mmCIF file of C-alpha atoms in Angstrom:
data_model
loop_
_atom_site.group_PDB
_atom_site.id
_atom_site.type_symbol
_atom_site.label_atom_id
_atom_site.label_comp_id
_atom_site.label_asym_id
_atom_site.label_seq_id
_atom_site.Cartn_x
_atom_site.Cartn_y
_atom_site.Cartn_z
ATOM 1 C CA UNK C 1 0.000 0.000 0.000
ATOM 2 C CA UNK C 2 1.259 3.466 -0.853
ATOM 3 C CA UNK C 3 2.490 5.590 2.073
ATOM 4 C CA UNK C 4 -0.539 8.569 2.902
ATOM 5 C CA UNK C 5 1.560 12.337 1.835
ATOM 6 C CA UNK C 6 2.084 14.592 4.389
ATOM 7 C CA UNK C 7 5.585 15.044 3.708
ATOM 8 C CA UNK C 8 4.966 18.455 2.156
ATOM 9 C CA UNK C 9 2.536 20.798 -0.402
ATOM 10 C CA UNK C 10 4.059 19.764 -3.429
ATOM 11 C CA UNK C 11 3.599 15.874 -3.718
ATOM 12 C CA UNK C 12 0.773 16.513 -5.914
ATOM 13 C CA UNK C 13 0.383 18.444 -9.902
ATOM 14 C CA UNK C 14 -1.348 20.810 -9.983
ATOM 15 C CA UNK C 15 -5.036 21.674 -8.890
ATOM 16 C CA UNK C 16 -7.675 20.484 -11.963
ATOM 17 C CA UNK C 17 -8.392 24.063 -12.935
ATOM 18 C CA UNK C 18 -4.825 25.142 -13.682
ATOM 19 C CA UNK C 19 -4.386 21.606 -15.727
ATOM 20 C CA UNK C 20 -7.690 22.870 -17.529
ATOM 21 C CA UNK C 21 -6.405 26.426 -18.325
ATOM 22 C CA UNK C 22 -3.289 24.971 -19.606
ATOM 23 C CA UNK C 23 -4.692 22.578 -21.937
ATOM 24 C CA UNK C 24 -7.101 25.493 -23.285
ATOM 25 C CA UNK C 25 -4.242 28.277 -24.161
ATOM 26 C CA UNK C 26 -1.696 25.462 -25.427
ATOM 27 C CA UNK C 27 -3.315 25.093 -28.682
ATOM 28 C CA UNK C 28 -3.152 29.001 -29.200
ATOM 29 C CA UNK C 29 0.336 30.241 -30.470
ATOM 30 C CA UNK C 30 2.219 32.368 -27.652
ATOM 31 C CA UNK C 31 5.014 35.288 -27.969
ATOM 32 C CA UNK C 32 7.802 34.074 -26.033
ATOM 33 C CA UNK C 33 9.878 35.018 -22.885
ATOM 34 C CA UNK C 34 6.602 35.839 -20.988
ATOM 35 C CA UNK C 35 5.294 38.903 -23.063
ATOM 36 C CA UNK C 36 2.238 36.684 -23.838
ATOM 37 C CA UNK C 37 -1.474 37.733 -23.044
ATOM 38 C CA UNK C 38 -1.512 35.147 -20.265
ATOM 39 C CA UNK C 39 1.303 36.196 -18.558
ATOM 40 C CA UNK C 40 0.330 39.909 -19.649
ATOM 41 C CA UNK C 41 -3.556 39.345 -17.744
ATOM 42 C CA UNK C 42 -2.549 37.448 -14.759
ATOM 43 C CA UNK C 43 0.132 40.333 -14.151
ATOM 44 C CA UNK C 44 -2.950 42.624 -14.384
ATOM 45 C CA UNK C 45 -4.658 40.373 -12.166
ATOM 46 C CA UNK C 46 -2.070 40.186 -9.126
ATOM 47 C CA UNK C 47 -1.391 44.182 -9.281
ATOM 48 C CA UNK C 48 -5.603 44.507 -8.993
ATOM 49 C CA UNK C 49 -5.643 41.990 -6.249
ATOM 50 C CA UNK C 50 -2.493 43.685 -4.571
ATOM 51 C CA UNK C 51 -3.930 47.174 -5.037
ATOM 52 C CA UNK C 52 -0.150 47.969 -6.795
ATOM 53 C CA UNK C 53 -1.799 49.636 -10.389
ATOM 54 C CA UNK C 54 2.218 50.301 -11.255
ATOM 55 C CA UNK C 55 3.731 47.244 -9.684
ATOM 56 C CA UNK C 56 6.266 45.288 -11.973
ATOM 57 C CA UNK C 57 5.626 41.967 -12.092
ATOM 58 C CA UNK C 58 7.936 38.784 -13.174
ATOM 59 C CA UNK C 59 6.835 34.755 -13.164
ATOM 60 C CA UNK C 60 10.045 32.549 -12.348
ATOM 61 C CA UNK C 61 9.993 28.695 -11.670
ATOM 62 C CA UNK C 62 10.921 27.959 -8.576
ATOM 63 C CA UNK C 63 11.529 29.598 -5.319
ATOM 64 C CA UNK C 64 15.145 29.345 -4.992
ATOM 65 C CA UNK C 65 15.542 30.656 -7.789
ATOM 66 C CA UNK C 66 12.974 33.383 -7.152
ATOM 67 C CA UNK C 67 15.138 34.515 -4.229
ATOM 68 C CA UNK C 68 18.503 33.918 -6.014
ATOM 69 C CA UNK C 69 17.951 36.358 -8.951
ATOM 70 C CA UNK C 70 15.436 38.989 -7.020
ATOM 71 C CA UNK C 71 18.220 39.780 -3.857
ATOM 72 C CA UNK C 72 21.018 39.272 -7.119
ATOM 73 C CA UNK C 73 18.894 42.524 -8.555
ATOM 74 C CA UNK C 74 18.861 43.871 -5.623
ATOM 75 C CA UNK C 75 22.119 44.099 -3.770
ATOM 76 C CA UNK C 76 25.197 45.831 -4.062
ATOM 77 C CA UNK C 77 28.298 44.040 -5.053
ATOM 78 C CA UNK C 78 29.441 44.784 -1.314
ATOM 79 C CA UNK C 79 26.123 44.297 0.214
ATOM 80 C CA UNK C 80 24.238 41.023 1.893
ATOM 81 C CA UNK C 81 21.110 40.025 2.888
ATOM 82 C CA UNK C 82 20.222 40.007 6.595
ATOM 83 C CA UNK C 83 17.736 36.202 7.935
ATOM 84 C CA UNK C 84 16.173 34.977 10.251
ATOM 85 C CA UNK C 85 18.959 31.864 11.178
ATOM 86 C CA UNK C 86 16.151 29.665 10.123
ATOM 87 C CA UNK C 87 15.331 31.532 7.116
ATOM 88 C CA UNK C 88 14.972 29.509 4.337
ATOM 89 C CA UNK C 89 18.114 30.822 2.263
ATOM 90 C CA UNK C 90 20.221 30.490 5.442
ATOM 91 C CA UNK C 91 19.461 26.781 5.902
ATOM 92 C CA UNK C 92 17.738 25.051 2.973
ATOM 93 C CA UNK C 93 18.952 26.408 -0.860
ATOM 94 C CA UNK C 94 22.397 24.819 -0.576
ATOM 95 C CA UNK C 95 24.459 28.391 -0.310
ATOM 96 C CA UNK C 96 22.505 30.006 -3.703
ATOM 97 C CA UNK C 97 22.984 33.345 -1.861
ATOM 98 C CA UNK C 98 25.998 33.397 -1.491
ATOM 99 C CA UNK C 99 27.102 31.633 -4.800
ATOM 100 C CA UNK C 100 26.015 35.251 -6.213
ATOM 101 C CA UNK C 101 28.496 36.468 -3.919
ATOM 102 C CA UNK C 102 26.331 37.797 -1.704
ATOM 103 C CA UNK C 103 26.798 36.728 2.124
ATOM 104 C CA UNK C 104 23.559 36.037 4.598
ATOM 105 C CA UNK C 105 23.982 37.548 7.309
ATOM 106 C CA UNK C 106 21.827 35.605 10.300
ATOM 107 C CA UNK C 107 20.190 36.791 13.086
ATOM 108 C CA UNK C 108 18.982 34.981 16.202
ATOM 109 C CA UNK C 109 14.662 34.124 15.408
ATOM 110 C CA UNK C 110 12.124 32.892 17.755
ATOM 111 C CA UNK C 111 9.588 30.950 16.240
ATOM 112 C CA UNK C 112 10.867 31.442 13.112
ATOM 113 C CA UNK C 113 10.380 35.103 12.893
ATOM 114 C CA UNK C 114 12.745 38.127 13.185
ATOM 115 C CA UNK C 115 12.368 40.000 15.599
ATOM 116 C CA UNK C 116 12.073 44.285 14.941
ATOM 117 C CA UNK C 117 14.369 45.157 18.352
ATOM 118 C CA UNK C 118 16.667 42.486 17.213
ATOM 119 C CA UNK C 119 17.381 44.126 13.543
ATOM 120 C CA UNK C 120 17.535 47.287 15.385
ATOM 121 C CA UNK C 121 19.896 46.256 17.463
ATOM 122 C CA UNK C 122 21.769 44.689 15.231
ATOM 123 C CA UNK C 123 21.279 48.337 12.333
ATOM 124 C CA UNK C 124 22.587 50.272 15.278
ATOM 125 C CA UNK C 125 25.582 48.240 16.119
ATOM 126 C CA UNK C 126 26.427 48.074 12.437
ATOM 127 C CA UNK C 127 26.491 51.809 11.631
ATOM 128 C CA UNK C 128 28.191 52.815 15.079
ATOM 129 C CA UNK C 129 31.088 50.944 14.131
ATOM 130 C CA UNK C 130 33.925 53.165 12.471
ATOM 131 C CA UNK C 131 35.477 49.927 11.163
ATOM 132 C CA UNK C 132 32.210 48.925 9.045
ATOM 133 C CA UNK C 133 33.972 49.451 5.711
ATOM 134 C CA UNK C 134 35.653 46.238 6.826
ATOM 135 C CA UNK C 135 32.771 44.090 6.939
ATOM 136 C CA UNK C 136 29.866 43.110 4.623
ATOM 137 C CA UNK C 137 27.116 45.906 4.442
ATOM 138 C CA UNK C 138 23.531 44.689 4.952
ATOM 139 C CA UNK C 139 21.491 45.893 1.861
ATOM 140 C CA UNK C 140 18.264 43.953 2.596
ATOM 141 C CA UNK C 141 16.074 42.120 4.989
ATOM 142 C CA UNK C 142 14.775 38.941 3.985
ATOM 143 C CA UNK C 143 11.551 37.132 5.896
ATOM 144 C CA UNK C 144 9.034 34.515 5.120
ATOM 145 C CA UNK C 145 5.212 34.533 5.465
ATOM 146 C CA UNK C 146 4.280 31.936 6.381
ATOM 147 C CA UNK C 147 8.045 31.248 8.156
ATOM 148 C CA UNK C 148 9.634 27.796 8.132
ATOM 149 C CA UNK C 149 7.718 26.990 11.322
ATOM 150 C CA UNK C 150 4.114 27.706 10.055
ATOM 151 C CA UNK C 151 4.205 30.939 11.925
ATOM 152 C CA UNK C 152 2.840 34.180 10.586
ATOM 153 C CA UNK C 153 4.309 37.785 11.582
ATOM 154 C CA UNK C 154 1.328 40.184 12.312
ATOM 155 C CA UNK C 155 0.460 43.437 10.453
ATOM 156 C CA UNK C 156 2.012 45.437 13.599
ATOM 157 C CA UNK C 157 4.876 42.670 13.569
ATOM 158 C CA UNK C 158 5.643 43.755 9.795
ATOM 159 C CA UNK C 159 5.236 47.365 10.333
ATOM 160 C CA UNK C 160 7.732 47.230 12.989
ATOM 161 C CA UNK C 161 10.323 45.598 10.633
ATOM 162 C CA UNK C 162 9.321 47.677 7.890
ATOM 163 C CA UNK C 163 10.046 51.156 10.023
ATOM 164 C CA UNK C 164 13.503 49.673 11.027
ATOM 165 C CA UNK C 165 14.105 49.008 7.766
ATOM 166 C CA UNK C 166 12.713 52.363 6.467
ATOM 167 C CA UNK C 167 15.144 53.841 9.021
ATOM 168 C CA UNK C 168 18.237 52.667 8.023
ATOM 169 C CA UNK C 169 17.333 52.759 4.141
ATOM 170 C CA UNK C 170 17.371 48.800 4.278
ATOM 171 C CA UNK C 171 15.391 47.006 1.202
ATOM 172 C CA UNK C 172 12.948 44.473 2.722
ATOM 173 C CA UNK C 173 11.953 41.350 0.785
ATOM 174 C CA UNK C 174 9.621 38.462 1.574
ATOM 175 C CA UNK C 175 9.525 34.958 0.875
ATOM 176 C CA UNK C 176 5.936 33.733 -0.306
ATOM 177 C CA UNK C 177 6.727 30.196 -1.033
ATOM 178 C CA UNK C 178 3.758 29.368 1.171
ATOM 179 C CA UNK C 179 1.930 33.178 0.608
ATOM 180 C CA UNK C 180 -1.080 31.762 0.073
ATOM 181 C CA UNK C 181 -1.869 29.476 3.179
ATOM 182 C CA UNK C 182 -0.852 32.817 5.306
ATOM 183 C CA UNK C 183 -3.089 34.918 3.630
ATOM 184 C CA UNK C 184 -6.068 32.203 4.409
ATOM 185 C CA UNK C 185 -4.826 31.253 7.746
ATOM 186 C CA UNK C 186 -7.272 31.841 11.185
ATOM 187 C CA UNK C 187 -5.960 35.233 12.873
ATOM 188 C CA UNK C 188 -4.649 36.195 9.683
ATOM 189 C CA UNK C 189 -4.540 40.194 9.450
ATOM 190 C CA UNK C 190 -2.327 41.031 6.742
ATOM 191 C CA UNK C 191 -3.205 41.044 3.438
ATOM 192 C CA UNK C 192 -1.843 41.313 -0.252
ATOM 193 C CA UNK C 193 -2.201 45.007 0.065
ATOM 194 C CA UNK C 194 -0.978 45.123 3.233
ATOM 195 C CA UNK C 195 1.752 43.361 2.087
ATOM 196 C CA UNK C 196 2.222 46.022 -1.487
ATOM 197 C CA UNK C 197 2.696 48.579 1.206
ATOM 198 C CA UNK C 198 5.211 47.491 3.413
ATOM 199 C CA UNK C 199 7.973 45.596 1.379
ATOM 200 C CA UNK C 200 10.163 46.509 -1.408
ATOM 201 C CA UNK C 201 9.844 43.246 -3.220
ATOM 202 C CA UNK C 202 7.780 39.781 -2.241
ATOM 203 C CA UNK C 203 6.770 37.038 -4.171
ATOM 204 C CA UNK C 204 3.370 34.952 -4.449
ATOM 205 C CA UNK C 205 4.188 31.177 -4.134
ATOM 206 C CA UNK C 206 2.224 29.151 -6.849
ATOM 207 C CA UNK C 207 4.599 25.423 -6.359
ATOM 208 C CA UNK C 208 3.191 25.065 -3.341
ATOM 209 C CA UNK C 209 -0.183 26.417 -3.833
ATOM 210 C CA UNK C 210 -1.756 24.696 -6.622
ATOM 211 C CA UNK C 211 0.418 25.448 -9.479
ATOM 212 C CA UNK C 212 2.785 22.941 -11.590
ATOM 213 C CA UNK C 213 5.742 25.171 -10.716
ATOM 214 C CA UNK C 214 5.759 28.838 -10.498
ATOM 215 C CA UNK C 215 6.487 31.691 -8.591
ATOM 216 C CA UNK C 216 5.166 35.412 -9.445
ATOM 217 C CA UNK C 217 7.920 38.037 -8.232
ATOM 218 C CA UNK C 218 5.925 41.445 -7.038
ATOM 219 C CA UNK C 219 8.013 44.632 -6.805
ATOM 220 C CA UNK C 220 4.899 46.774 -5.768
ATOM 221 C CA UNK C 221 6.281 50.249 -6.535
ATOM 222 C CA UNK C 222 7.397 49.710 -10.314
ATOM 223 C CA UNK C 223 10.553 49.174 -7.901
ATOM 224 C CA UNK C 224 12.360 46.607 -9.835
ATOM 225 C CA UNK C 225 15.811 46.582 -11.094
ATOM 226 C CA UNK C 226 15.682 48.242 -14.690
ATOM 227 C CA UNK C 227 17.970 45.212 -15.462
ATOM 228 C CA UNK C 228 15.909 42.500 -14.228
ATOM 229 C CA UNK C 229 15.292 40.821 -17.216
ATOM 230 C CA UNK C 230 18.736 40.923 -18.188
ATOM 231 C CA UNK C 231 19.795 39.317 -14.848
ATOM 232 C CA UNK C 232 16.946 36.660 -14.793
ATOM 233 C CA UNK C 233 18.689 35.711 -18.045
ATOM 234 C CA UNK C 234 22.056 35.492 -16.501
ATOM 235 C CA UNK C 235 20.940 33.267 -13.519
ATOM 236 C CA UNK C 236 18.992 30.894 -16.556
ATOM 237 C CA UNK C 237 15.989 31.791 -14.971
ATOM 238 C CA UNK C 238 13.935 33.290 -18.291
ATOM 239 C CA UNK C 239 11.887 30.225 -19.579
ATOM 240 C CA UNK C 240 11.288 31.078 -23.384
ATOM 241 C CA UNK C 241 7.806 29.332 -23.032
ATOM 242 C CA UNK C 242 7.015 31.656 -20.458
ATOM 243 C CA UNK C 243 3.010 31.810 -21.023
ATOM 244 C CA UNK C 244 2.998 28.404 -19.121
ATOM 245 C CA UNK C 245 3.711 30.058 -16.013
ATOM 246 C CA UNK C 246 1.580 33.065 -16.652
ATOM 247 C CA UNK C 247 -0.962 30.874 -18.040
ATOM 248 C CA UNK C 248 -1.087 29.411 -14.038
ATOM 249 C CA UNK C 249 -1.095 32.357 -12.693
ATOM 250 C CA UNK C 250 -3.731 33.760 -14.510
ATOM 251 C CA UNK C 251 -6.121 30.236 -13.739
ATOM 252 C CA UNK C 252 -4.905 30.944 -10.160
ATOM 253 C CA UNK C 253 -6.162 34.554 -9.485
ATOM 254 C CA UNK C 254 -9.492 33.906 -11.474
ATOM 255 C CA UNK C 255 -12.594 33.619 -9.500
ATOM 256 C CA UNK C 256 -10.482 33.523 -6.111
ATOM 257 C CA UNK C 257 -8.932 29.923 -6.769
ATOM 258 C CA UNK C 258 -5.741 30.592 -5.245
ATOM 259 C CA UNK C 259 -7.342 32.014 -1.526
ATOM 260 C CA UNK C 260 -10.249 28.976 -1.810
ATOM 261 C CA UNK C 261 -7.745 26.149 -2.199
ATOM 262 C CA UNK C 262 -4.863 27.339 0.042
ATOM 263 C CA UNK C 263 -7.700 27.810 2.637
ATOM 264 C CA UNK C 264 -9.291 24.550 2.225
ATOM 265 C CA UNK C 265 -4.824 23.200 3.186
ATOM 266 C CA UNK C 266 -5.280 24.969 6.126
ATOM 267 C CA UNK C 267 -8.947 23.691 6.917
ATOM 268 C CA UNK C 268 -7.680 20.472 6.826
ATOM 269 C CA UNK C 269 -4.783 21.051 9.269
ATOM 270 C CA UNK C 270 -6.746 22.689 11.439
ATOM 271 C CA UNK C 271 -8.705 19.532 11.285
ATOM 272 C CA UNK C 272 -5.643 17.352 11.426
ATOM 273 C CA UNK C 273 -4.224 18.861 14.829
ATOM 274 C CA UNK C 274 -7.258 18.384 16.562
ATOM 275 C CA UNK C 275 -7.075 14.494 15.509
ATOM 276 C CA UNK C 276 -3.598 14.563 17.366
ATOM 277 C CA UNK C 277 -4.725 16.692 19.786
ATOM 278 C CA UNK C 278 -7.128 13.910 20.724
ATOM 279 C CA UNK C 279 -5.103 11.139 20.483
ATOM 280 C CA UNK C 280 -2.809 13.078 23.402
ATOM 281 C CA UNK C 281 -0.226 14.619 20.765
ATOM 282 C CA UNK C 282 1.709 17.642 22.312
ATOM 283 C CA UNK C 283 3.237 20.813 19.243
ATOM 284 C CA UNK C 284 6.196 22.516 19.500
ATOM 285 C CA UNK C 285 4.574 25.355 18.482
ATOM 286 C CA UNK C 286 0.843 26.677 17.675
ATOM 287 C CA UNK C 287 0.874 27.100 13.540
ATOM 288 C CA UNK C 288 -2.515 27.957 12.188
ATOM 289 C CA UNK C 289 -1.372 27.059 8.853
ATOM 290 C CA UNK C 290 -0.777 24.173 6.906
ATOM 291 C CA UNK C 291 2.633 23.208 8.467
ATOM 292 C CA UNK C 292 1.804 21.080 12.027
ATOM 293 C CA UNK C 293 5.099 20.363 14.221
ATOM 294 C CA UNK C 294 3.970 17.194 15.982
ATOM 295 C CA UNK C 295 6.542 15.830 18.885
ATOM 296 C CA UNK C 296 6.522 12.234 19.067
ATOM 297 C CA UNK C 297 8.626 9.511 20.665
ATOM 298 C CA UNK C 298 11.314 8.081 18.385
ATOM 299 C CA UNK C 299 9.674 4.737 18.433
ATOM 300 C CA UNK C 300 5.728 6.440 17.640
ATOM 301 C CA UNK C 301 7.607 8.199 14.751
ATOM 302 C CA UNK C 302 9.621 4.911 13.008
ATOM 303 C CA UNK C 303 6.069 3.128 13.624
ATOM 304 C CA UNK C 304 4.027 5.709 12.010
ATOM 305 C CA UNK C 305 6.372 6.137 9.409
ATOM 306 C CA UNK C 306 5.715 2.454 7.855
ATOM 307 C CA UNK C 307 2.514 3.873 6.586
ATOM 308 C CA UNK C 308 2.661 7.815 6.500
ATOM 309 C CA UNK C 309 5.010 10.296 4.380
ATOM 310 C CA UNK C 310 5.983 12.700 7.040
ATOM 311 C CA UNK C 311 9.508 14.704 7.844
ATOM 312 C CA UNK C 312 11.338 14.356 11.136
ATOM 313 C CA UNK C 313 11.787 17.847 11.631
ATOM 314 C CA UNK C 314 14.371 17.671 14.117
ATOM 315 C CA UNK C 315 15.453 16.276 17.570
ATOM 316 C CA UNK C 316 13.940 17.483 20.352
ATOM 317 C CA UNK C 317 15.939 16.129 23.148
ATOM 318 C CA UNK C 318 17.047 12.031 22.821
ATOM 319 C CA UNK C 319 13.960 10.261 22.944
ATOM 320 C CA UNK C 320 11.683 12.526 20.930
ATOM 321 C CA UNK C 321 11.657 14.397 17.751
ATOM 322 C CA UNK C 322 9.603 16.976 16.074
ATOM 323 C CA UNK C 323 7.525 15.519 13.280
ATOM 324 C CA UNK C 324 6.338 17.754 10.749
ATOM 325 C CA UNK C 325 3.542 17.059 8.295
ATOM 326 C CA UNK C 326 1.883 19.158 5.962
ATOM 327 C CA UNK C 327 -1.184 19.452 4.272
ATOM 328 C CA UNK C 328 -1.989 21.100 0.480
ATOM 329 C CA UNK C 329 -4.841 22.390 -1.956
ATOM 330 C CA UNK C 330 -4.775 19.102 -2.662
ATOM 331 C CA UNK C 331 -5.458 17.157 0.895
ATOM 332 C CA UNK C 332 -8.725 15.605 1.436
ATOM 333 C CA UNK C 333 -10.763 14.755 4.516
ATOM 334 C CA UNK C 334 -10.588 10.411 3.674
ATOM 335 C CA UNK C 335 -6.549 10.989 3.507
ATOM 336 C CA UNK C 336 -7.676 12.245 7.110
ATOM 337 C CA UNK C 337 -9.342 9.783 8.121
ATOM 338 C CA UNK C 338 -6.395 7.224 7.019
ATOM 339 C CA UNK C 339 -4.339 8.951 9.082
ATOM 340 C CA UNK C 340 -6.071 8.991 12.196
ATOM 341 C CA UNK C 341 -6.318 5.269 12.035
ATOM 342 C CA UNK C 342 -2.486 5.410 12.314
ATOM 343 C CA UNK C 343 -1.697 7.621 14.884
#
């Protein structure tokens, strides 16, 4: 029997309507490098649903690469990009960062999140010291929403990070791998505008959230690089049959499908930690989206693990480890069901 998938949100294609929108515009011939009339109406679509009439907007593949070429267009040849220690280019793109020659510079997180007094402190220190020139300048902040915990920064959380950054004329960028399933999550109270308004550049994550692949790059201002195209080229990131992203995108912000289906991945975690909840299951931490951080015994985790697709997080002391597992646009409440029979 096949192992039940809740080892992350991109096990599955992509969600039926996106497959259906594909298969209608394939037949139609396409201008290449993404200055088709897909690409060219779902851009119009995300700047109406970001409230960003003169944002530039660019579709790239993959998240990596996302952040790779948009803090590439971004920095200063002297300048790097201050995380979150857990951020997701400290820890998990295998040193893309910094193979642009750009350095992360880390900063101690809770939860996952940055913390405002902590880049303060951190700005203050930097710029106080005479023997700066020395050391690598920080150019741009870089968070998640959701963060690699499931956790969400508030609208006063990202305000706060946004003055600091507005303070010390620091770029800020975030990471919307998972956008969608933050936008939809319970206590949510930030919003795509919200977001337009307080960041330089972010990107909506489609991978994740019911596309094939795809990633739409926002710089809500008309902010972007002049260059950008020309260094999305460098980093091989321009697909020349680039209406099949835009094509996506445009399915996705049609008729709300993108905020319907990432909701329905966090209904059905928020259905899936009450099933541990009741089978005596402690968290790590309290994510109301569609990441769950499960601790477990090591032996409840190898014996689970015979029939479910999960990822052992990491240890939590000798005998237990945090379990992660992850619902999708694409979960359903029977794979729930399964899964409570196991645990």
């Amino acid at each position: 029997m096949d192992k039940l998938q809740f080892g992350n949100d991109y096990t599955y294609g992509a969600h039926p309507l996106v497959l259906q929108h594909l298969v209608d515009t394939s037949r139609e011939p396409m201008a290449p490098y993404g200055a088709d009339k897909c690409s060219d109406h779902a851009k119009a679509l995300i700047r109406e649903a970001c409230e960003a009439p003169d944002a530039d907007v660019f579709f790239l593949t993959g998240g990596t690469q996302a952040n790779a070429v948009v803090i590439d267009s971004i920095l200063c040849q002297h300048e790097g990009v201050i995380s979150v220690d857990s951020g997701h280019i400290n820890v998990h793109e295998a040193g893309a960062i910094e193979f642009t020659e750009h350095k992360v510079i880390a900063l101690r997180g809770s939860q996952g999140k940055l913390c405002s007094s902590d880049l303060r402190h951190y700005l203050t220190e930097f710029f106080s010291d005479c023997r700066n020139g020395h050391c690598v300048y920080p150019g741009l902040v870089y968070i998640t929403q959701p963060t690699e915990f499931g956790t969400l920064y508030s609208a006063q959380e990202l305000t706060d990070i946004h003055g600091v950054c507005q303070e010390y004329k620091i770029k800020l960028y975030v990471d919307g791998a998972r956008l969608g399933y933050g936008l939809t999550a319970p206590g949510n109270d930030v919003s795509l505008p919200f977001l337009a308004s307080h960041c330089d550049a972010f990107y909506i994550g489609g991978t994740k959230c019911g596309a094939l692949c795809g990633e739409a790059v926002v710089f809500p201002k008309g902010n972007a690089n002049r260059y950008f195209f020309s260094i999305q080229k460098q980093h091989g990131a321009v697909v020349a049959k680039g209406h099949l992203n835009g094509s996506q995108f445009e399915a996705l912000f049609t008729d709300n499908l993108y905020f319907d289906i990432c909701r329905h991945g966090n209904d059905m975690a928020m259905r899936m930690k009450e099933m541990f909840r009741a089978k005596g299951y402690q968290f790590h931490l309290d994510s109301t989206t569609n990441q769950q951080f499960v601790v477990m015994s090591n032996e409840e985790a190898n014996r689970l693990s015979q029939h479910v697709e999960f990822t052992l997080f990491e240890p939590l002391d000798e005998s237990h480890t945090i379990c992660r597992f992850v619902t999708s646009w694409a979960t359903t409440p029977e794979q729930l069901d399964a899964l409570y029979k196991f645990i």
